[in-house]
Amino acid sequence: MTKYGSFPGSRPRRLRTTPVMRRMVAETRLHPADFILPAFVREGVSEPVPIAAMPGVVQHTRDSLKKAAVEAVEAGVSGIMLFGVPEESKKDAIGTPGTDPDGILQVAIRDVRAEVGDDLLVMSDLCLDETIDHGHCGVLDEQGRVDNDATLERYAEMAQVQADAGAHVVGPSGMMDGQVGVIRDALDQIGREDVAILAYTAKYSSAFYGPFREAVASSLQGDRKTYQQDPANVRESMRELALDLEEGADMVMVKPAGPYLDILARVADAVDVPVAAYQISGEYSMIEAAAEKGWVDRDRAILETLTGIKRAGAQNILTYWATEVAQKLR
C-alpha cells in the first residue's frame, strides 16, 4: 500500500526532474533590477586602470565610467554606486576632495546623470576614506582617534555637495554614530528631501575588504575596528538597525554579504524598508581567482552566491558582476 505522507509515496525528486520543472518551482529568482553596480572613477587618468586584486574591474576614466553606466542601463541594472579616487596630492587631513564641488566624485556624479538621466539610480559613497591622507573614514582628534562628531560635520557637507551634483541616493558607509540623522537633516536643509539614504547599517570589520583598498588607493594604516562592527556580534547589528531607521534611513544594507547571511536574514525579517547587501571585493576576488585556477565553475559560482544572498532576504545586491549577470539573465 502506498504511503502518501512519506516515502515511497512522497518523492520530492519529482520536482527536480527537468530544467523546466526546476525553473517552475524555484522559490528565489534573480532579476536584473536586483543589482547595483559599484564603480570606481579615478582622477587624472587617460585610460582605465586595471585593479590587480580584482580581475576584470578597473578604475574608470570619466569617459569609460559613462560607458559603463550606459551598459548597466541597457542590461536593466537598477543603480550604480560611485566611488571617487582623487589624485594623491589632493588628499588632506579633512578629506577636502569630498566636499569640493569639483572633486572627482562630484564630477563623476554629474557626468553619469548627464549621460543616463533618471534611467539609472546614481548612488554616491558618502565617506572620507578615499579622500583623506590617513585613510580612515573620519577626521582624527589630537590623540589620533577618529572623532565621531567632527566627522559628522564633514558628512553633512558631503551629503549636500553630492546631492547638488545630482545623486539620487547617498550611501553613508563610515559607521559613525548618528550619521543617518545628520545627513537627513543636511539634505532637508537645502530642500533635497527627494534624495534617499541607503544606510550601511551592519558594516563589519572584515578581512574581505582587502582588494577594495587597492581599488580606492587607500592610505589606511591600522584598522577600523573602533567604528566598524565586530564580526562576532548580532545584537549590535540589530541595535544599529533600530537607530538607522529612527534617524530616517530609506534603505538599509548588510556588508559584507556572503559571510553574514544570518545577519541579512535577521534584518530582512525585522524591517519594512528595502534591504540591500554588498557582495564585496574579497568575495568577488576569491571566486575569480578560484575560477582562473580551474577550481570552480565561475558562472555557476557567481549565480549560486547571488541567489544565496537574495534567498537570505536582500532585495538589492551590490556586486561587481551586476552588468554581466544582468545581461545573461535577460
CSV table of C-alpha atoms in Angstrom, one decimal:
chain,number,residue,atom,x,y,z
A,1,MET,CA,0.0,0.0,0.0
A,2,THR,CA,1.3,3.4,-1.0
A,3,LYS,CA,2.1,5.8,1.8
A,4,TYR,CA,1.3,9.3,0.6
A,5,GLY,CA,2.7,11.1,3.6
A,6,SER,CA,6.1,9.6,3.4
A,7,PHE,CA,8.4,7.5,1.1
A,8,PRO,CA,7.6,5.8,-1.2
A,9,GLY,CA,4.5,7.8,-1.9
A,10,SER,CA,6.2,11.1,-1.2
A,11,ARG,CA,9.1,11.7,-3.6
A,12,PRO,CA,10.5,15.3,-3.6
A,13,ARG,CA,12.7,14.4,-6.5
A,14,ARG,CA,9.7,14.6,-8.8
A,15,LEU,CA,10.0,18.4,-8.7
A,16,ARG,CA,13.7,18.2,-9.8
A,17,THR,CA,13.3,16.1,-12.9
A,18,THR,CA,13.9,18.6,-15.7
A,19,PRO,CA,15.3,22.1,-16.1
A,20,VAL,CA,11.8,23.4,-16.8
A,21,MET,CA,10.4,21.8,-13.7
A,22,ARG,CA,13.2,23.2,-11.5
A,23,ARG,CA,12.7,26.6,-13.0
A,24,MET,CA,8.9,26.5,-12.4
A,25,VAL,CA,9.2,25.6,-8.7
A,26,ALA,CA,12.2,27.9,-8.0
A,27,GLU,CA,11.5,29.9,-4.8
A,28,THR,CA,14.1,32.5,-5.5
A,29,ARG,CA,14.7,34.3,-8.8
A,30,LEU,CA,17.4,36.8,-9.8
A,31,HIS,CA,16.3,39.7,-11.9
A,32,PRO,CA,18.5,42.5,-13.5
A,33,ALA,CA,16.6,45.1,-11.4
A,34,ASP,CA,18.0,43.4,-8.2
A,35,PHE,CA,21.5,44.7,-9.0
A,36,ILE,CA,23.6,47.8,-8.2
A,37,LEU,CA,27.0,48.1,-9.8
A,38,PRO,CA,29.8,49.5,-7.6
A,39,ALA,CA,32.2,51.6,-9.9
A,40,PHE,CA,35.4,53.4,-9.3
A,41,VAL,CA,36.4,56.6,-11.1
A,42,ARG,CA,40.0,57.9,-10.8
A,43,GLU,CA,41.1,61.4,-11.3
A,44,GLY,CA,43.9,62.2,-13.8
A,45,VAL,CA,44.0,59.1,-15.8
A,46,SER,CA,43.5,58.8,-19.6
A,47,GLU,CA,42.8,55.1,-19.7
A,48,PRO,CA,41.0,52.7,-17.4
A,49,VAL,CA,43.4,51.3,-14.8
A,50,PRO,CA,43.1,47.5,-14.1
A,51,ILE,CA,42.8,46.6,-10.4
A,52,ALA,CA,45.3,43.7,-9.9
A,53,ALA,CA,43.4,42.3,-6.9
A,54,MET,CA,40.1,42.4,-8.7
A,55,PRO,CA,40.5,40.8,-12.2
A,56,GLY,CA,38.0,42.4,-14.7
A,57,VAL,CA,37.4,45.5,-12.5
A,58,VAL,CA,39.0,48.9,-13.3
A,59,GLN,CA,39.4,52.4,-12.0
A,60,HIS,CA,37.4,54.2,-14.7
A,61,THR,CA,38.2,57.4,-16.5
A,62,ARG,CA,35.3,59.8,-16.7
A,63,ASP,CA,34.6,58.6,-20.3
A,64,SER,CA,34.8,54.9,-19.5
A,65,LEU,CA,32.5,55.4,-16.5
A,66,LYS,CA,29.9,56.9,-18.7
A,67,LYS,CA,30.1,53.9,-21.0
A,68,ALA,CA,29.8,51.6,-18.0
A,69,ALA,CA,26.7,53.4,-16.9
A,70,VAL,CA,25.1,53.1,-20.3
A,71,GLU,CA,25.8,49.4,-20.4
A,72,ALA,CA,24.2,49.0,-16.9
A,73,VAL,CA,21.1,50.8,-18.1
A,74,GLU,CA,20.9,48.6,-21.2
A,75,ALA,CA,21.3,45.4,-19.1
A,76,GLY,CA,18.4,46.5,-16.8
A,77,VAL,CA,20.6,47.2,-13.7
A,78,SER,CA,18.9,49.5,-11.2
A,79,GLY,CA,21.8,51.5,-9.8
A,80,ILE,CA,25.4,52.4,-9.9
A,81,MET,CA,27.3,53.2,-6.6
A,82,LEU,CA,30.2,55.6,-7.4
A,83,PHE,CA,33.5,55.8,-5.5
A,84,GLY,CA,35.8,58.6,-6.4
A,85,VAL,CA,39.6,58.2,-6.3
A,86,PRO,CA,41.3,61.7,-6.2
A,87,GLU,CA,44.9,62.4,-7.0
A,88,GLU,CA,47.1,61.6,-4.1
A,89,SER,CA,48.4,65.1,-3.8
A,90,LYS,CA,44.9,66.4,-3.1
A,91,LYS,CA,44.3,64.2,-0.1
A,92,ASP,CA,44.5,66.0,3.3
A,93,ALA,CA,43.6,65.6,6.9
A,94,ILE,CA,39.9,66.5,6.5
A,95,GLY,CA,39.2,64.9,3.0
A,96,THR,CA,38.8,68.2,1.2
A,97,PRO,CA,38.1,66.5,-2.2
A,98,GLY,CA,35.0,65.0,-0.7
A,99,THR,CA,33.3,68.4,-0.3
A,100,ASP,CA,34.8,70.2,-3.3
A,101,PRO,CA,32.1,70.6,-5.9
A,102,ASP,CA,34.9,69.9,-8.4
A,103,GLY,CA,36.1,66.8,-6.6
A,104,ILE,CA,36.3,63.7,-8.7
A,105,LEU,CA,33.3,62.0,-7.1
A,106,GLN,CA,31.0,65.1,-7.6
A,107,VAL,CA,32.3,65.4,-11.2
A,108,ALA,CA,31.5,61.8,-11.8
A,109,ILE,CA,28.0,62.1,-10.4
A,110,ARG,CA,27.3,65.0,-12.8
A,111,ASP,CA,28.8,63.0,-15.7
A,112,VAL,CA,26.7,60.0,-15.1
A,113,ARG,CA,23.5,62.0,-14.6
A,114,ALA,CA,24.1,63.9,-17.8
A,115,GLU,CA,24.7,60.6,-19.6
A,116,VAL,CA,21.8,58.5,-18.3
A,117,GLY,CA,19.5,60.9,-16.5
A,118,ASP,CA,17.0,59.0,-14.4
A,119,ASP,CA,17.3,55.7,-16.2
A,120,LEU,CA,19.8,54.6,-13.6
A,121,LEU,CA,19.9,55.4,-9.9
A,122,VAL,CA,23.1,57.3,-9.3
A,123,MET,CA,24.3,56.5,-5.8
A,124,SER,CA,27.3,58.0,-4.1
A,125,ASP,CA,29.6,56.7,-1.5
A,126,LEU,CA,29.5,59.1,1.4
A,127,CYS,CA,32.7,58.6,3.3
A,128,LEU,CA,36.0,60.3,3.8
A,129,ASP,CA,38.4,57.3,3.4
A,130,GLU,CA,39.1,57.8,-0.3
A,131,THR,CA,39.9,61.5,0.2
A,132,ILE,CA,41.8,61.6,3.4
A,133,ASP,CA,45.5,61.3,3.8
A,134,HIS,CA,45.4,58.8,6.7
A,135,GLY,CA,42.8,56.6,5.1
A,136,HIS,CA,40.3,56.5,8.0
A,137,CYS,CA,36.6,57.1,7.5
A,138,GLY,CA,36.7,60.3,9.6
A,139,VAL,CA,38.8,63.1,10.9
A,140,LEU,CA,41.2,62.5,13.8
A,141,ASP,CA,41.3,64.1,17.2
A,142,GLU,CA,44.5,65.2,18.9
A,143,GLN,CA,45.1,61.7,20.2
A,144,GLY,CA,44.8,60.2,16.7
A,145,ARG,CA,41.4,58.7,17.2
A,146,VAL,CA,38.5,59.0,14.8
A,147,ASP,CA,36.4,61.9,16.1
A,148,ASN,CA,32.8,60.9,15.6
A,149,ASP,CA,31.1,64.2,15.9
A,150,ALA,CA,33.6,66.2,14.0
A,151,THR,CA,33.3,63.6,11.2
A,152,LEU,CA,29.5,64.1,11.2
A,153,GLU,CA,30.0,67.7,10.3
A,154,ARG,CA,32.1,66.7,7.2
A,155,TYR,CA,29.4,64.1,6.3
A,156,ALA,CA,26.7,66.8,6.3
A,157,GLU,CA,28.8,68.8,3.9
A,158,MET,CA,29.5,65.8,1.7
A,159,ALA,CA,25.8,65.0,1.5
A,160,GLN,CA,24.9,68.4,0.3
A,161,VAL,CA,27.5,68.6,-2.4
A,162,GLN,CA,26.7,65.1,-3.6
A,163,ALA,CA,23.0,66.0,-3.8
A,164,ASP,CA,23.8,69.2,-5.6
A,165,ALA,CA,25.8,67.2,-8.1
A,166,GLY,CA,22.8,65.0,-8.8
A,167,ALA,CA,23.0,61.9,-6.6
A,168,HIS,CA,19.6,60.1,-6.3
A,169,VAL,CA,20.9,58.2,-3.3
A,170,VAL,CA,23.7,58.7,-0.8
A,171,GLY,CA,25.3,55.8,0.9
A,172,PRO,CA,27.0,56.8,4.3
A,173,SER,CA,29.4,54.0,4.8
A,174,GLY,CA,31.6,55.3,7.6
A,175,MET,CA,29.7,53.7,10.6
A,176,MET,CA,29.8,56.9,12.6
A,177,ASP,CA,27.1,57.1,15.4
A,178,GLY,CA,24.3,59.4,14.3
A,179,GLN,CA,25.4,59.7,10.7
A,180,VAL,CA,22.0,59.0,9.1
A,181,GLY,CA,20.1,61.6,11.1
A,182,VAL,CA,22.8,64.3,10.5
A,183,ILE,CA,22.8,63.6,6.8
A,184,ARG,CA,19.0,63.6,6.6
A,185,ASP,CA,18.9,67.0,8.3
A,186,ALA,CA,21.6,68.3,6.0
A,187,LEU,CA,19.7,67.2,2.9
A,188,ASP,CA,16.4,68.6,4.1
A,189,GLN,CA,18.0,72.0,4.9
A,190,ILE,CA,18.8,72.5,1.2
A,191,GLY,CA,15.5,71.3,0.0
A,192,ARG,CA,16.6,67.9,-1.1
A,193,GLU,CA,14.0,65.8,0.6
A,194,ASP,CA,13.9,63.7,-2.5
A,195,VAL,CA,17.4,62.3,-2.1
A,196,ALA,CA,17.3,58.9,-0.4
A,197,ILE,CA,19.7,57.4,2.2
A,198,LEU,CA,21.0,53.9,1.8
A,199,ALA,CA,22.3,53.2,5.3
A,200,TYR,CA,25.3,51.0,5.7
A,201,THR,CA,23.6,49.6,8.8
A,202,ALA,CA,25.6,46.5,9.5
A,203,LYS,CA,29.1,47.0,8.2
A,204,TYR,CA,31.5,44.6,9.7
A,205,SER,CA,35.2,44.9,10.2
A,206,SER,CA,36.1,42.3,7.6
A,207,ALA,CA,39.2,40.7,6.2
A,208,PHE,CA,37.4,40.6,2.8
A,209,TYR,CA,37.9,44.3,2.1
A,210,GLY,CA,41.5,43.9,1.1
A,211,PRO,CA,41.1,44.2,-2.7
A,212,PHE,CA,38.9,47.3,-2.3
A,213,ARG,CA,41.7,49.1,-0.5
A,214,GLU,CA,43.7,48.8,-3.8
A,215,ALA,CA,40.7,49.9,-5.8
A,216,VAL,CA,40.4,53.2,-3.9
A,217,ALA,CA,44.1,53.7,-3.4
A,218,SER,CA,43.6,53.7,0.4
A,219,SER,CA,46.2,55.3,2.6
A,220,LEU,CA,44.9,53.4,5.7
A,221,GLN,CA,47.4,52.5,8.4
A,222,GLY,CA,46.0,50.3,11.2
A,223,ASP,CA,42.3,49.1,11.2
A,224,ARG,CA,38.8,50.4,11.6
A,225,LYS,CA,37.7,48.2,14.5
A,226,THR,CA,36.6,51.2,16.6
A,227,TYR,CA,33.8,52.0,14.3
A,228,GLN,CA,33.1,49.0,12.0
A,229,GLN,CA,31.2,46.2,13.7
A,230,ASP,CA,32.7,43.2,15.4
A,231,PRO,CA,32.1,40.0,13.3
A,232,ALA,CA,31.2,38.2,16.5
A,233,ASN,CA,28.1,40.3,17.2
A,234,VAL,CA,24.5,40.0,16.2
A,235,ARG,CA,22.6,42.1,18.7
A,236,GLU,CA,24.8,45.0,17.9
A,237,SER,CA,23.6,44.9,14.3
A,238,MET,CA,20.0,44.9,15.4
A,239,ARG,CA,20.7,47.9,17.6
A,240,GLU,CA,22.3,49.8,14.7
A,241,LEU,CA,19.3,48.9,12.5
A,242,ALA,CA,16.9,50.4,15.0
A,243,LEU,CA,18.9,53.6,15.3
A,244,ASP,CA,19.2,54.0,11.5
A,245,LEU,CA,15.5,53.6,11.0
A,246,GLU,CA,14.7,56.0,13.7
A,247,GLU,CA,17.1,58.5,12.1
A,248,GLY,CA,15.4,58.3,8.8
A,249,ALA,CA,17.1,55.6,6.7
A,250,ASP,CA,15.2,54.9,3.5
A,251,MET,CA,17.0,51.6,2.8
A,252,VAL,CA,19.4,49.5,4.9
A,253,MET,CA,22.4,47.4,4.0
A,254,VAL,CA,24.5,44.5,5.3
A,255,LYS,CA,28.1,44.4,4.3
A,256,PRO,CA,29.8,42.0,3.5
A,257,ALA,CA,27.1,39.7,2.2
A,258,GLY,CA,28.3,36.1,2.0
A,259,PRO,CA,29.8,35.7,5.5
A,260,TYR,CA,26.9,37.5,7.1
A,261,LEU,CA,23.8,35.8,5.6
A,262,ASP,CA,22.4,35.2,9.0
A,263,ILE,CA,22.6,38.9,9.8
A,264,LEU,CA,21.0,39.7,6.4
A,265,ALA,CA,18.1,37.3,7.2
A,266,ARG,CA,17.6,38.8,10.6
A,267,VAL,CA,17.5,42.3,9.2
A,268,ALA,CA,15.2,41.4,6.4
A,269,ASP,CA,12.7,39.8,8.8
A,270,ALA,CA,12.7,42.9,11.1
A,271,VAL,CA,12.1,45.8,8.7
A,272,ASP,CA,9.5,47.2,6.2
A,273,VAL,CA,12.1,49.1,4.1
A,274,PRO,CA,14.2,47.8,1.3
A,275,VAL,CA,17.2,45.7,2.3
A,276,ALA,CA,20.4,45.6,0.3
A,277,ALA,CA,23.6,43.5,0.7
A,278,TYR,CA,27.1,44.3,-0.7
A,279,GLN,CA,29.0,41.4,-2.2
A,280,ILE,CA,32.4,42.9,-1.5
A,281,SER,CA,35.7,42.9,-3.2
A,282,GLY,CA,37.1,39.9,-1.4
A,283,GLU,CA,34.1,37.8,-2.2
A,284,TYR,CA,34.4,38.7,-5.8
A,285,SER,CA,38.2,38.1,-6.0
A,286,MET,CA,38.0,34.7,-4.3
A,287,ILE,CA,35.7,33.4,-7.0
A,288,GLU,CA,37.6,35.0,-9.8
A,289,ALA,CA,40.9,33.5,-8.5
A,290,ALA,CA,39.5,30.1,-8.0
A,291,ALA,CA,37.9,30.1,-11.4
A,292,GLU,CA,41.2,31.1,-13.0
A,293,LYS,CA,42.8,28.1,-11.4
A,294,GLY,CA,40.0,25.9,-12.7
A,295,TRP,CA,38.9,25.0,-9.2
A,296,VAL,CA,35.3,26.2,-9.5
A,297,ASP,CA,32.9,26.8,-12.4
A,298,ARG,CA,32.9,30.6,-12.5
A,299,ASP,CA,29.4,31.2,-13.8
A,300,ARG,CA,27.7,28.7,-11.6
A,301,ALA,CA,29.6,30.0,-8.5
A,302,ILE,CA,28.6,33.6,-9.3
A,303,LEU,CA,24.9,32.7,-9.7
A,304,GLU,CA,24.9,30.5,-6.6
A,305,THR,CA,26.4,33.2,-4.4
A,306,LEU,CA,24.0,35.8,-5.7
A,307,THR,CA,21.0,33.5,-5.3
A,308,GLY,CA,22.0,32.8,-1.7
A,309,ILE,CA,22.2,36.5,-0.9
A,310,LYS,CA,18.8,37.1,-2.4
A,311,ARG,CA,17.3,34.0,-0.7
A,312,ALA,CA,18.6,35.3,2.7
A,313,GLY,CA,16.5,38.5,2.2
A,314,ALA,CA,18.3,41.0,0.0
A,315,GLN,CA,16.0,42.9,-2.4
A,316,ASN,CA,19.0,44.6,-3.9
A,317,ILE,CA,22.6,43.3,-4.3
A,318,LEU,CA,25.7,45.5,-4.9
A,319,THR,CA,28.0,43.3,-6.9
A,320,TYR,CA,30.9,43.8,-9.3
A,321,TRP,CA,29.2,41.3,-11.6
A,322,ALA,CA,26.0,43.3,-11.8
A,323,THR,CA,26.0,44.2,-15.5
A,324,GLU,CA,27.5,40.8,-16.6
A,325,VAL,CA,24.8,38.8,-14.7
A,326,ALA,CA,22.0,41.1,-15.7
A,327,GLN,CA,23.0,40.7,-19.4
A,328,LYS,CA,22.9,36.9,-19.0
A,329,LEU,CA,19.6,37.0,-17.2
A,330,ARG,CA,18.0,39.0,-20.0
